Tab-separated table of C-alpha atoms and ligand atoms in Angstrom:
chain	number	residue	atom	x	y	z
N	1	MET	CA	-31.919	-16.190	19.062
N	2	LYS	CA	-29.845	-15.340	22.946
N	3	ASN	CA	-28.894	-12.334	24.149
N	4	ILE	CA	-25.204	-11.287	23.249
N	5	ALA	CA	-23.012	-8.868	22.251
N	6	TRP	CA	-22.515	-11.225	19.468
N	7	GLY	CA	-20.101	-7.521	18.218
N	8	LYS	CA	-18.103	-7.569	20.874
N	9	LEU	CA	-17.076	-11.297	21.539
N	10	GLY	CA	-13.512	-12.600	21.307
N	11	PHE	CA	-12.321	-16.022	21.275
N	12	HIS	CA	-13.367	-16.935	25.067
N	13	TYR	CA	-16.311	-19.803	25.934
N	14	THR	CA	-19.494	-18.500	26.001
N	15	GLU	CA	-21.502	-21.837	27.931
N	16	PRO	CA	-24.324	-23.093	24.999
N	17	ASP	CA	-27.252	-24.913	26.899
N	18	TYR	CA	-26.408	-28.363	25.571
N	19	ILE	CA	-22.857	-30.617	25.188
N	20	VAL	CA	-23.040	-33.483	23.668
N	21	ARG	CA	-20.761	-36.313	24.304
N	22	SER	CA	-20.419	-40.327	23.662
N	23	ALA	CA	-18.743	-42.426	25.904
N	24	CYS	CA	-16.512	-45.804	23.979
N	25	HIS	CA	-16.004	-49.248	26.094
N	26	GLU	CA	-14.728	-51.920	24.651
N	27	GLY	CA	-14.232	-50.298	21.231
N	28	VAL	CA	-18.233	-49.888	20.575
N	29	TRP	CA	-18.555	-45.852	20.642
N	30	GLU	CA	-22.324	-45.006	22.166
N	31	ASP	CA	-24.688	-43.135	20.127
N	32	PRO	CA	-24.612	-39.208	21.393
N	33	TYR	CA	-26.587	-37.775	23.350
N	34	ALA	CA	-27.085	-34.734	24.396
N	35	THR	CA	-26.654	-32.781	28.540
N	36	GLN	CA	-26.983	-29.521	29.853
N	37	ASP	CA	-24.945	-31.159	32.152
N	38	LYS	CA	-21.090	-29.552	31.626
N	39	PHE	CA	-18.968	-30.956	33.988
N	40	LEU	CA	-17.064	-35.090	33.738
N	41	HIS	CA	-17.159	-37.091	36.504
N	42	LEU	CA	-13.990	-38.781	36.286
N	43	HIS	CA	-11.015	-40.866	38.284
N	44	VAL	CA	-8.397	-40.013	39.748
N	45	GLN	CA	-6.607	-41.714	37.802
N	46	ALA	CA	-7.581	-41.705	33.659
N	47	THR	CA	-5.219	-41.836	31.677
N	48	CYS	CA	-5.785	-38.351	30.209
N	49	LEU	CA	-4.988	-36.710	33.512
N	50	GLN	CA	-2.397	-39.316	34.202
N	51	TYR	CA	-0.723	-39.139	30.711
N	52	GLY	CA	-2.472	-37.169	28.492
N	53	GLN	CA	-4.191	-39.246	26.423
N	54	GLU	CA	-6.622	-36.586	25.446
N	55	ALA	CA	-6.882	-35.010	21.331
N	56	PHE	CA	-9.337	-32.246	20.301
N	57	GLU	CA	-10.661	-30.638	17.074
N	58	GLY	CA	-11.932	-27.061	16.367
N	59	LEU	CA	-14.657	-26.600	13.521
N	60	LYS	CA	-17.187	-23.735	12.915
N	61	ALA	CA	-20.814	-23.476	11.956
N	62	PHE	CA	-21.574	-19.533	10.182
N	63	ARG	CA	-24.384	-17.653	10.000
N	64	GLY	CA	-24.481	-16.471	5.905
N	65	VAL	CA	-26.255	-14.108	4.005
N	66	ASP	CA	-28.644	-16.271	2.904
N	67	GLY	CA	-29.819	-17.306	6.928
N	68	LYS	CA	-28.294	-20.642	6.353
N	69	ILE	CA	-26.344	-22.239	8.641
N	70	ARG	CA	-23.125	-23.864	7.216
N	71	LEU	CA	-20.371	-26.207	8.862
N	72	PHE	CA	-17.493	-25.449	6.962
N	73	ARG	CA	-15.135	-29.396	6.395
N	74	TRP	CA	-16.653	-30.740	9.485
N	75	ARG	CA	-15.199	-34.514	8.068
N	76	GLU	CA	-12.251	-32.961	7.049
N	77	ASN	CA	-11.997	-32.333	11.373
N	78	ALA	CA	-13.325	-35.875	11.572
N	79	LYS	CA	-10.570	-37.294	9.554
N	80	ARG	CA	-8.217	-35.829	11.805
N	81	MET	CA	-9.566	-36.666	15.513
N	82	ALA	CA	-8.927	-40.131	14.037
N	83	ARG	CA	-5.237	-38.795	13.027
N	84	SER	CA	-4.617	-38.025	16.380
N	85	ALA	CA	-6.523	-40.633	18.379
N	86	GLU	CA	-4.044	-43.368	16.515
N	87	GLY	CA	-0.996	-40.701	17.579
N	88	LEU	CA	-1.634	-41.904	21.057
N	89	PHE	CA	-2.818	-44.549	21.335
N	90	MET	CA	-6.586	-44.015	21.634
N	91	THR	CA	-10.067	-45.401	19.514
N	92	PRO	CA	-10.717	-43.352	16.562
N	93	VAL	CA	-13.729	-41.915	16.788
N	94	PRO	CA	-16.262	-43.039	13.387
N	95	GLU	CA	-16.931	-40.088	11.137
N	96	ALA	CA	-20.943	-41.079	11.399
N	97	VAL	CA	-20.539	-40.518	15.343
N	98	PHE	CA	-18.680	-37.356	14.731
N	99	GLY	CA	-20.872	-36.298	13.001
N	100	LYS	CA	-24.022	-37.060	14.830
N	101	ALA	CA	-22.296	-34.911	18.365
N	102	ILE	CA	-21.762	-31.884	15.948
N	103	HIS	CA	-24.801	-32.109	14.278
N	104	LEU	CA	-27.127	-32.483	17.699
N	105	ALA	CA	-24.994	-29.866	18.972
N	106	LEU	CA	-25.655	-27.897	16.458
N	107	GLU	CA	-28.963	-27.995	16.472
N	108	LYS	CA	-29.633	-28.415	20.404
N	109	ASN	CA	-27.862	-24.611	20.265
N	110	LEU	CA	-28.810	-23.244	17.724
N	111	ASP	CA	-29.947	-20.134	19.123
N	112	PHE	CA	-26.239	-19.509	20.104
N	113	VAL	CA	-25.189	-19.736	16.149
N	114	PRO	CA	-24.323	-16.102	16.027
N	115	PRO	CA	-26.446	-13.592	13.335
N	116	TYR	CA	-24.276	-12.099	10.169
N	117	GLY	CA	-22.774	-9.811	9.765
N	118	THR	CA	-21.023	-9.678	13.549
N	119	GLY	CA	-17.988	-11.297	12.496
N	120	ALA	CA	-19.049	-14.072	15.003
N	121	THR	CA	-19.517	-17.878	14.110
N	122	LEU	CA	-20.531	-20.658	16.926
N	123	TYR	CA	-17.677	-22.931	17.032
N	124	PHE	CA	-17.370	-26.561	18.705
N	125	ARG	CA	-14.379	-28.056	20.123
N	126	PRO	CA	-14.547	-31.731	19.937
N	127	LEU	CA	-12.063	-33.001	22.338
N	128	LEU	CA	-11.936	-36.951	23.492
N	129	ILE	CA	-10.383	-38.614	26.654
N	130	GLY	CA	-9.042	-41.660	28.297
N	131	THR	CA	-10.554	-42.319	30.917
N	132	THR	CA	-9.656	-45.387	31.479
N	133	PRO	CA	-7.807	-45.562	35.152
N	134	ARG	CA	-4.243	-46.622	35.231
N	135	LEU	CA	-1.491	-46.106	37.088
N	136	GLY	CA	0.827	-48.527	35.131
N	137	VAL	CA	2.252	-46.042	31.969
N	138	GLY	CA	0.370	-47.611	29.049
N	139	PRO	CA	-2.811	-46.393	27.146
N	140	GLY	CA	-6.573	-46.576	28.574
N	141	ARG	CA	-9.431	-49.089	26.812
N	142	ASP	CA	-12.007	-46.443	27.752
N	143	PHE	CA	-13.114	-43.145	25.680
N	144	GLU	CA	-15.134	-39.914	25.884
N	145	PHE	CA	-16.317	-37.745	23.675
N	146	ILE	CA	-17.354	-34.139	23.791
N	147	VAL	CA	-18.485	-31.727	21.435
N	148	ILE	CA	-18.330	-28.485	23.516
N	149	PRO	CA	-20.376	-25.266	21.268
N	150	SER	CA	-19.587	-21.814	22.231
N	151	PRO	CA	-20.035	-18.603	19.740
N	152	ILE	CA	-16.608	-16.916	19.266
N	153	GLY	CA	-15.798	-13.433	18.305
N	154	PRO	CA	-12.002	-13.266	15.987
N	155	TYR	CA	-8.911	-15.044	17.979
N	156	TYR	CA	-6.343	-11.882	18.037
N	157	PRO	CA	-8.614	-8.876	18.265
N	158	GLY	CA	-9.705	-6.657	15.804
N	159	LYS	CA	-11.596	-8.515	12.774
N	160	PHE	CA	-8.379	-8.136	9.523
N	161	HIS	CA	-5.747	-6.922	11.317
N	162	CYS	CA	-2.019	-6.761	12.167
N	163	THR	CA	0.065	-9.071	14.492
N	164	SER	CA	3.275	-9.527	15.602
N	165	PHE	CA	5.026	-12.477	16.547
N	166	ILE	CA	8.641	-13.182	17.987
N	167	VAL	CA	10.559	-15.326	17.506
N	168	ASN	CA	12.585	-17.519	20.510
N	169	ARG	CA	15.209	-21.242	20.471
N	170	TYR	CA	13.772	-21.821	24.235
N	171	VAL	CA	11.215	-23.051	24.079
N	172	ASP	CA	10.542	-25.998	21.296
N	173	ARG	CA	6.299	-26.621	20.641
N	174	ALA	CA	6.825	-30.040	19.040
N	175	ALA	CA	9.114	-32.646	18.092
N	176	PRO	CA	10.252	-34.203	14.559
N	177	TYR	CA	8.223	-37.158	14.568
N	178	GLY	CA	6.548	-35.955	17.744
N	179	THR	CA	3.367	-35.393	18.181
N	180	GLY	CA	2.897	-31.966	16.207
N	181	GLN	CA	0.912	-33.206	13.088
N	182	PHE	CA	-1.429	-34.388	15.834
N	183	LYS	CA	-4.278	-31.787	18.050
N	184	VAL	CA	-3.339	-32.889	21.307
N	185	GLY	CA	-2.944	-30.615	24.484
N	186	GLY	CA	0.131	-31.335	25.293
N	187	ASN	CA	1.620	-29.641	21.934
N	188	TYR	CA	-0.196	-26.292	23.469
N	189	ALA	CA	0.611	-27.046	27.087
N	190	ALA	CA	4.811	-27.301	25.834
N	191	SER	CA	4.531	-24.519	24.297
N	192	PHE	CA	2.728	-21.838	26.920
N	193	ARG	CA	5.715	-20.396	28.670
N	194	ALA	CA	6.848	-19.041	25.770
N	195	THR	CA	3.589	-17.639	24.313
N	196	GLU	CA	2.653	-16.537	27.524
N	197	ALA	CA	6.280	-14.573	27.621
N	198	ALA	CA	5.612	-13.489	23.798
N	199	HIS	CA	1.231	-13.025	24.810
N	200	ASN	CA	3.258	-10.473	27.287
N	201	MET	CA	4.758	-8.327	24.701
N	202	GLY	CA	1.866	-7.964	22.948
N	203	MET	CA	2.932	-10.802	19.946
N	204	ASP	CA	2.893	-14.474	19.622
N	205	CYS	CA	4.694	-17.059	19.258
N	206	LEU	CA	6.643	-18.887	15.464
N	207	PHE	CA	8.566	-21.659	16.387
N	208	LEU	CA	11.052	-23.380	14.669
N	209	ASP	CA	11.557	-26.737	13.472
N	210	ALA	CA	13.233	-28.208	16.857
N	211	LYS	CA	16.128	-30.282	15.447
N	212	TYR	CA	18.029	-26.571	13.766
N	213	HIS	CA	16.146	-24.178	15.332
N	214	LYS	CA	16.472	-22.625	11.410
N	215	TYR	CA	12.936	-23.299	9.487
N	216	ILE	CA	9.604	-21.955	10.354
N	217	ASP	CA	8.371	-25.165	11.860
N	218	GLU	CA	4.612	-22.801	13.132
N	219	CYS	CA	2.318	-20.363	14.829
N	220	SER	CA	1.742	-21.993	18.565
N	221	ALA	CA	-2.051	-22.252	17.055
N	222	ALA	CA	-1.639	-21.808	13.176
N	223	ASN	CA	-0.038	-22.430	10.162
N	224	PHE	CA	2.124	-20.598	7.984
N	225	ILE	CA	2.300	-18.125	4.711
N	226	GLY	CA	4.323	-16.158	3.141
N	227	ILE	CA	3.729	-14.915	-0.476
N	228	MET	CA	6.618	-13.882	-2.084
N	229	ARG	CA	6.245	-11.911	-5.728
N	230	LYS	CA	8.944	-11.807	-8.565
N	231	GLY	CA	7.699	-8.758	-11.021
N	232	ASP	CA	4.055	-10.061	-11.396
N	233	LYS	CA	4.220	-14.221	-10.256
N	234	ILE	CA	2.896	-14.962	-7.128
N	235	GLU	CA	4.110	-18.024	-4.761
N	236	TYR	CA	2.530	-18.341	-1.735
N	237	LEU	CA	4.934	-20.800	0.739
N	238	THR	CA	3.829	-22.583	4.091
N	239	PRO	CA	6.381	-25.068	5.876
N	240	ARG	CA	7.378	-28.535	4.932
N	241	SER	CA	7.268	-30.210	8.609
N	242	SER	CA	6.689	-33.473	10.155
N	243	ALA	CA	6.090	-31.299	13.401
N	244	ILE	CA	3.244	-28.927	12.784
N	245	LEU	CA	-0.537	-29.565	12.353
N	246	PRO	CA	-1.721	-30.335	9.248
N	247	SER	CA	-4.318	-26.876	8.889
N	248	ILE	CA	-7.637	-27.158	7.140
N	249	THR	CA	-8.006	-24.149	6.245
N	250	ASN	CA	-3.721	-23.375	5.259
N	251	ASP	CA	-5.018	-26.869	2.751
N	252	SER	CA	-7.962	-24.779	1.670
N	253	LEU	CA	-6.445	-21.452	1.597
N	254	MET	CA	-3.320	-23.722	-0.426
N	255	THR	CA	-6.365	-24.605	-3.534
N	256	LEU	CA	-8.119	-20.741	-3.445
N	257	ALA	CA	-4.347	-19.327	-4.588
N	258	LYS	CA	-3.690	-22.355	-7.203
N	259	GLU	CA	-7.254	-21.082	-8.635
N	260	ARG	CA	-5.594	-17.109	-8.268
N	261	GLY	CA	-2.914	-18.821	-10.837
N	262	TYR	CA	-0.259	-18.248	-8.153
N	263	LYS	CA	2.116	-21.247	-8.003
N	264	VAL	CA	1.509	-22.815	-4.081
N	265	THR	CA	5.005	-24.437	-2.311
N	266	ARG	CA	5.520	-26.433	0.150
N	267	ARG	CA	8.937	-27.106	1.423
N	268	HIS	CA	11.872	-25.595	4.451
N	269	ILE	CA	11.608	-21.680	5.147
N	270	ARG	CA	14.619	-20.987	6.400
N	271	LEU	CA	13.480	-18.170	9.383
N	272	GLU	CA	16.267	-15.643	6.966
N	273	GLU	CA	13.603	-16.120	3.789
N	274	LEU	CA	10.926	-13.888	5.988
N	275	ALA	CA	13.269	-10.903	4.726
N	276	ASP	CA	12.679	-11.960	0.629
N	277	MET	CA	8.653	-12.686	1.598
N	278	SER	CA	6.055	-9.581	1.103
N	279	GLU	CA	3.142	-10.507	3.042
N	280	ALA	CA	3.298	-12.984	6.016
N	281	ALA	CA	0.281	-14.992	8.012
N	282	ALA	CA	-1.047	-17.062	11.249
N	283	CYS	CA	-3.243	-19.105	9.319
N	284	GLY	CA	-6.243	-21.969	11.428
N	285	THR	CA	-9.961	-21.974	12.170
N	286	ALA	CA	-9.797	-19.965	14.213
N	287	CYS	CA	-7.689	-17.032	13.260
N	288	VAL	CA	-8.748	-17.528	10.523
N	289	ILE	CA	-6.126	-15.252	8.401
N	290	SER	CA	-4.530	-13.055	10.828
N	291	PRO	CA	-1.654	-11.518	8.554
N	292	ILE	CA	1.904	-10.639	10.346
N	293	ASP	CA	3.256	-6.919	10.242
N	294	ARG	CA	6.712	-8.493	11.699
N	295	VAL	CA	8.822	-10.411	12.529
N	296	ILE	CA	11.430	-10.652	15.514
N	297	ASP	CA	13.813	-12.143	16.588
N	298	PRO	CA	15.377	-10.973	19.174
N	299	GLU	CA	18.405	-13.021	19.453
N	300	LYS	CA	20.099	-12.978	16.188
N	301	ASN	CA	18.881	-8.900	16.105
N	302	VAL	CA	16.584	-8.884	13.891
N	303	MET	CA	13.327	-8.114	12.383
N	304	TYR	CA	11.698	-9.055	9.465
N	305	SER	CA	8.461	-6.018	8.557
N	306	PHE	CA	5.660	-6.426	5.949
N	307	GLY	CA	3.615	-3.117	6.646
N	308	ALA	CA	1.989	-2.012	8.962
N	309	GLU	CA	-0.905	-3.270	7.002
N	310	PRO	CA	-2.906	-6.578	5.473
N	311	GLY	CA	-0.451	-6.835	1.803
N	312	GLU	CA	-3.433	-7.749	-0.849
N	313	VAL	CA	-3.374	-10.854	-2.284
N	314	LEU	CA	-3.561	-12.503	1.435
N	315	THR	CA	-6.706	-9.949	1.774
N	316	GLY	CA	-7.794	-11.417	-1.915
N	317	LEU	CA	-7.108	-14.651	0.188
N	318	TYR	CA	-9.199	-13.802	3.306
N	319	ARG	CA	-12.075	-12.489	1.606
N	320	ALA	CA	-12.480	-15.283	-0.379
N	321	LEU	CA	-12.360	-17.372	1.623
N	322	LYS	CA	-15.165	-15.676	3.692
N	323	ASP	CA	-17.299	-15.826	1.182
N	324	ILE	CA	-18.035	-19.888	0.182
N	325	GLN	CA	-17.796	-19.480	4.388
N	326	TYR	CA	-20.587	-16.740	4.398
N	327	GLY	CA	-22.670	-18.280	1.105
N	328	ARG	CA	-22.131	-15.960	-0.884
N	329	ALA	CA	-19.787	-16.853	-3.150
N	330	GLU	CA	-20.318	-19.985	-5.122
N	331	ASP	CA	-19.258	-22.880	-2.965
N	332	LYS	CA	-17.199	-25.440	-5.814
N	333	HIS	CA	-15.480	-27.730	-3.624
N	334	GLY	CA	-18.374	-28.366	-1.398
N	335	TRP	CA	-16.649	-27.355	1.227
N	336	THR	CA	-19.835	-25.877	3.224
N	337	GLU	CA	-23.117	-28.418	3.955
N	338	ILE	CA	-26.422	-26.023	5.035
N	339	PHE	CA	-27.505	-27.065	7.965
N	340	SER	CA	-31.822	-27.985	7.595
B	1	PLP	N1	-1.790	-25.570	14.082
B	1	PLP	C1	-1.988	-25.635	14.792
B	1	PLP	C2	-1.101	-25.715	16.267
B	1	PLP	C3	-3.324	-25.600	15.484
B	1	PLP	O1	-3.520	-25.354	16.670
B	1	PLP	C4	-4.234	-24.672	14.852
B	1	PLP	C5	-5.893	-24.726	14.912
B	1	PLP	O2	-6.887	-25.627	14.012
B	1	PLP	C6	-4.088	-24.876	12.797
B	1	PLP	C7	-2.132	-25.780	13.093
B	1	PLP	C8	-4.658	-24.407	12.021
B	1	PLP	O3	-5.610	-25.856	11.571
B	1	PLP	P1	-7.150	-25.568	10.875
B	1	PLP	O4	-6.884	-24.883	10.274
B	1	PLP	O5	-7.997	-26.919	10.322
B	1	PLP	O6	-7.619	-25.554	12.357
B	2	COI	C1	-8.468	-23.982	15.802
B	2	COI	O1	-8.207	-22.649	15.489
B	2	COI	O2	-9.888	-24.070	15.562
B	2	COI	C2	-8.029	-24.525	17.114
B	2	COI	O3	-8.019	-25.130	17.623
B	2	COI	C3	-7.032	-23.202	17.746
B	2	COI	C4	-6.321	-22.710	19.382
B	2	COI	C5	-7.048	-21.728	19.659
B	2	COI	C6	-5.833	-23.895	19.613
């Protein structure tokens, strides 16, 4: 195992020994291969550089309580990357190529899988880029698929603590029926102006729908979850929107929430409804569940507060998901794959 201060890792890149690559020409993907070369020899007119023909993914491998390494729902990432590819007119990476590349990247970097109990995981960043040189505006026909592993720690500093969010109405992340439903780099670049301003204030951004600026869409790199309580009835609420990424974490949490007897509702959520929620959080592969302590709406001079400590409903869901990922609880849904 590498000599890394695993417990001190944040969400930063640590150079792995190998990355895995596969190119596609004339619709045919080559067999993925491992290489130590982390640089691309890319034409300056490549469609990924000129016209943003690019998509990526994010998934994790966990070293469990039993010492075994588990990959979490990688087939869902493969499917989502295929949808992103179709959305940007790229040749989708077949699931077999995606899977082979992930497994090879893990096999070649086993020393980078963090030990159990450190809070760190091995994160994989699958990347798909258009490599055809073009000046005329239009899609390329050649692609490169790359899997880049990196050990990471928590996305937000601290293991399970609250983050504050700010709402803005001057930067829209993604349009309805635009690229928000795909995991493409342009969405993130489009949010930088807002997220950097929020980070400078020690917060992150909660984006509203781009058409009405009325409904909650999602966070810059995560879906939104709100918890409503009426007596002993608990409702798990999450936005329905054509501009947000279908989160695999959110999907898993919805299943776990239903199992606990919570009502799960996916619908348009007005920003003002935050006032009726007892708990709120961002959720995603990188941030798992990051509870929200407050959401500030500076233009309306309103602050929604959820308490300084993570609430019990989201804490319970967080533990349930982590227990499956680390092999501490039975994986009834077949979400994890033991790497051998
Ligand atoms: N929404 C956005 C914009 C994201 O970048 C991510 C991260 O991947 C998510 C949601 C969460 O998706 P997942 O749970 O599949 O990681
Ligand atoms: C993830 O959660 O995997 C992400 O990709 C979000 C972000 C770091 C881009």
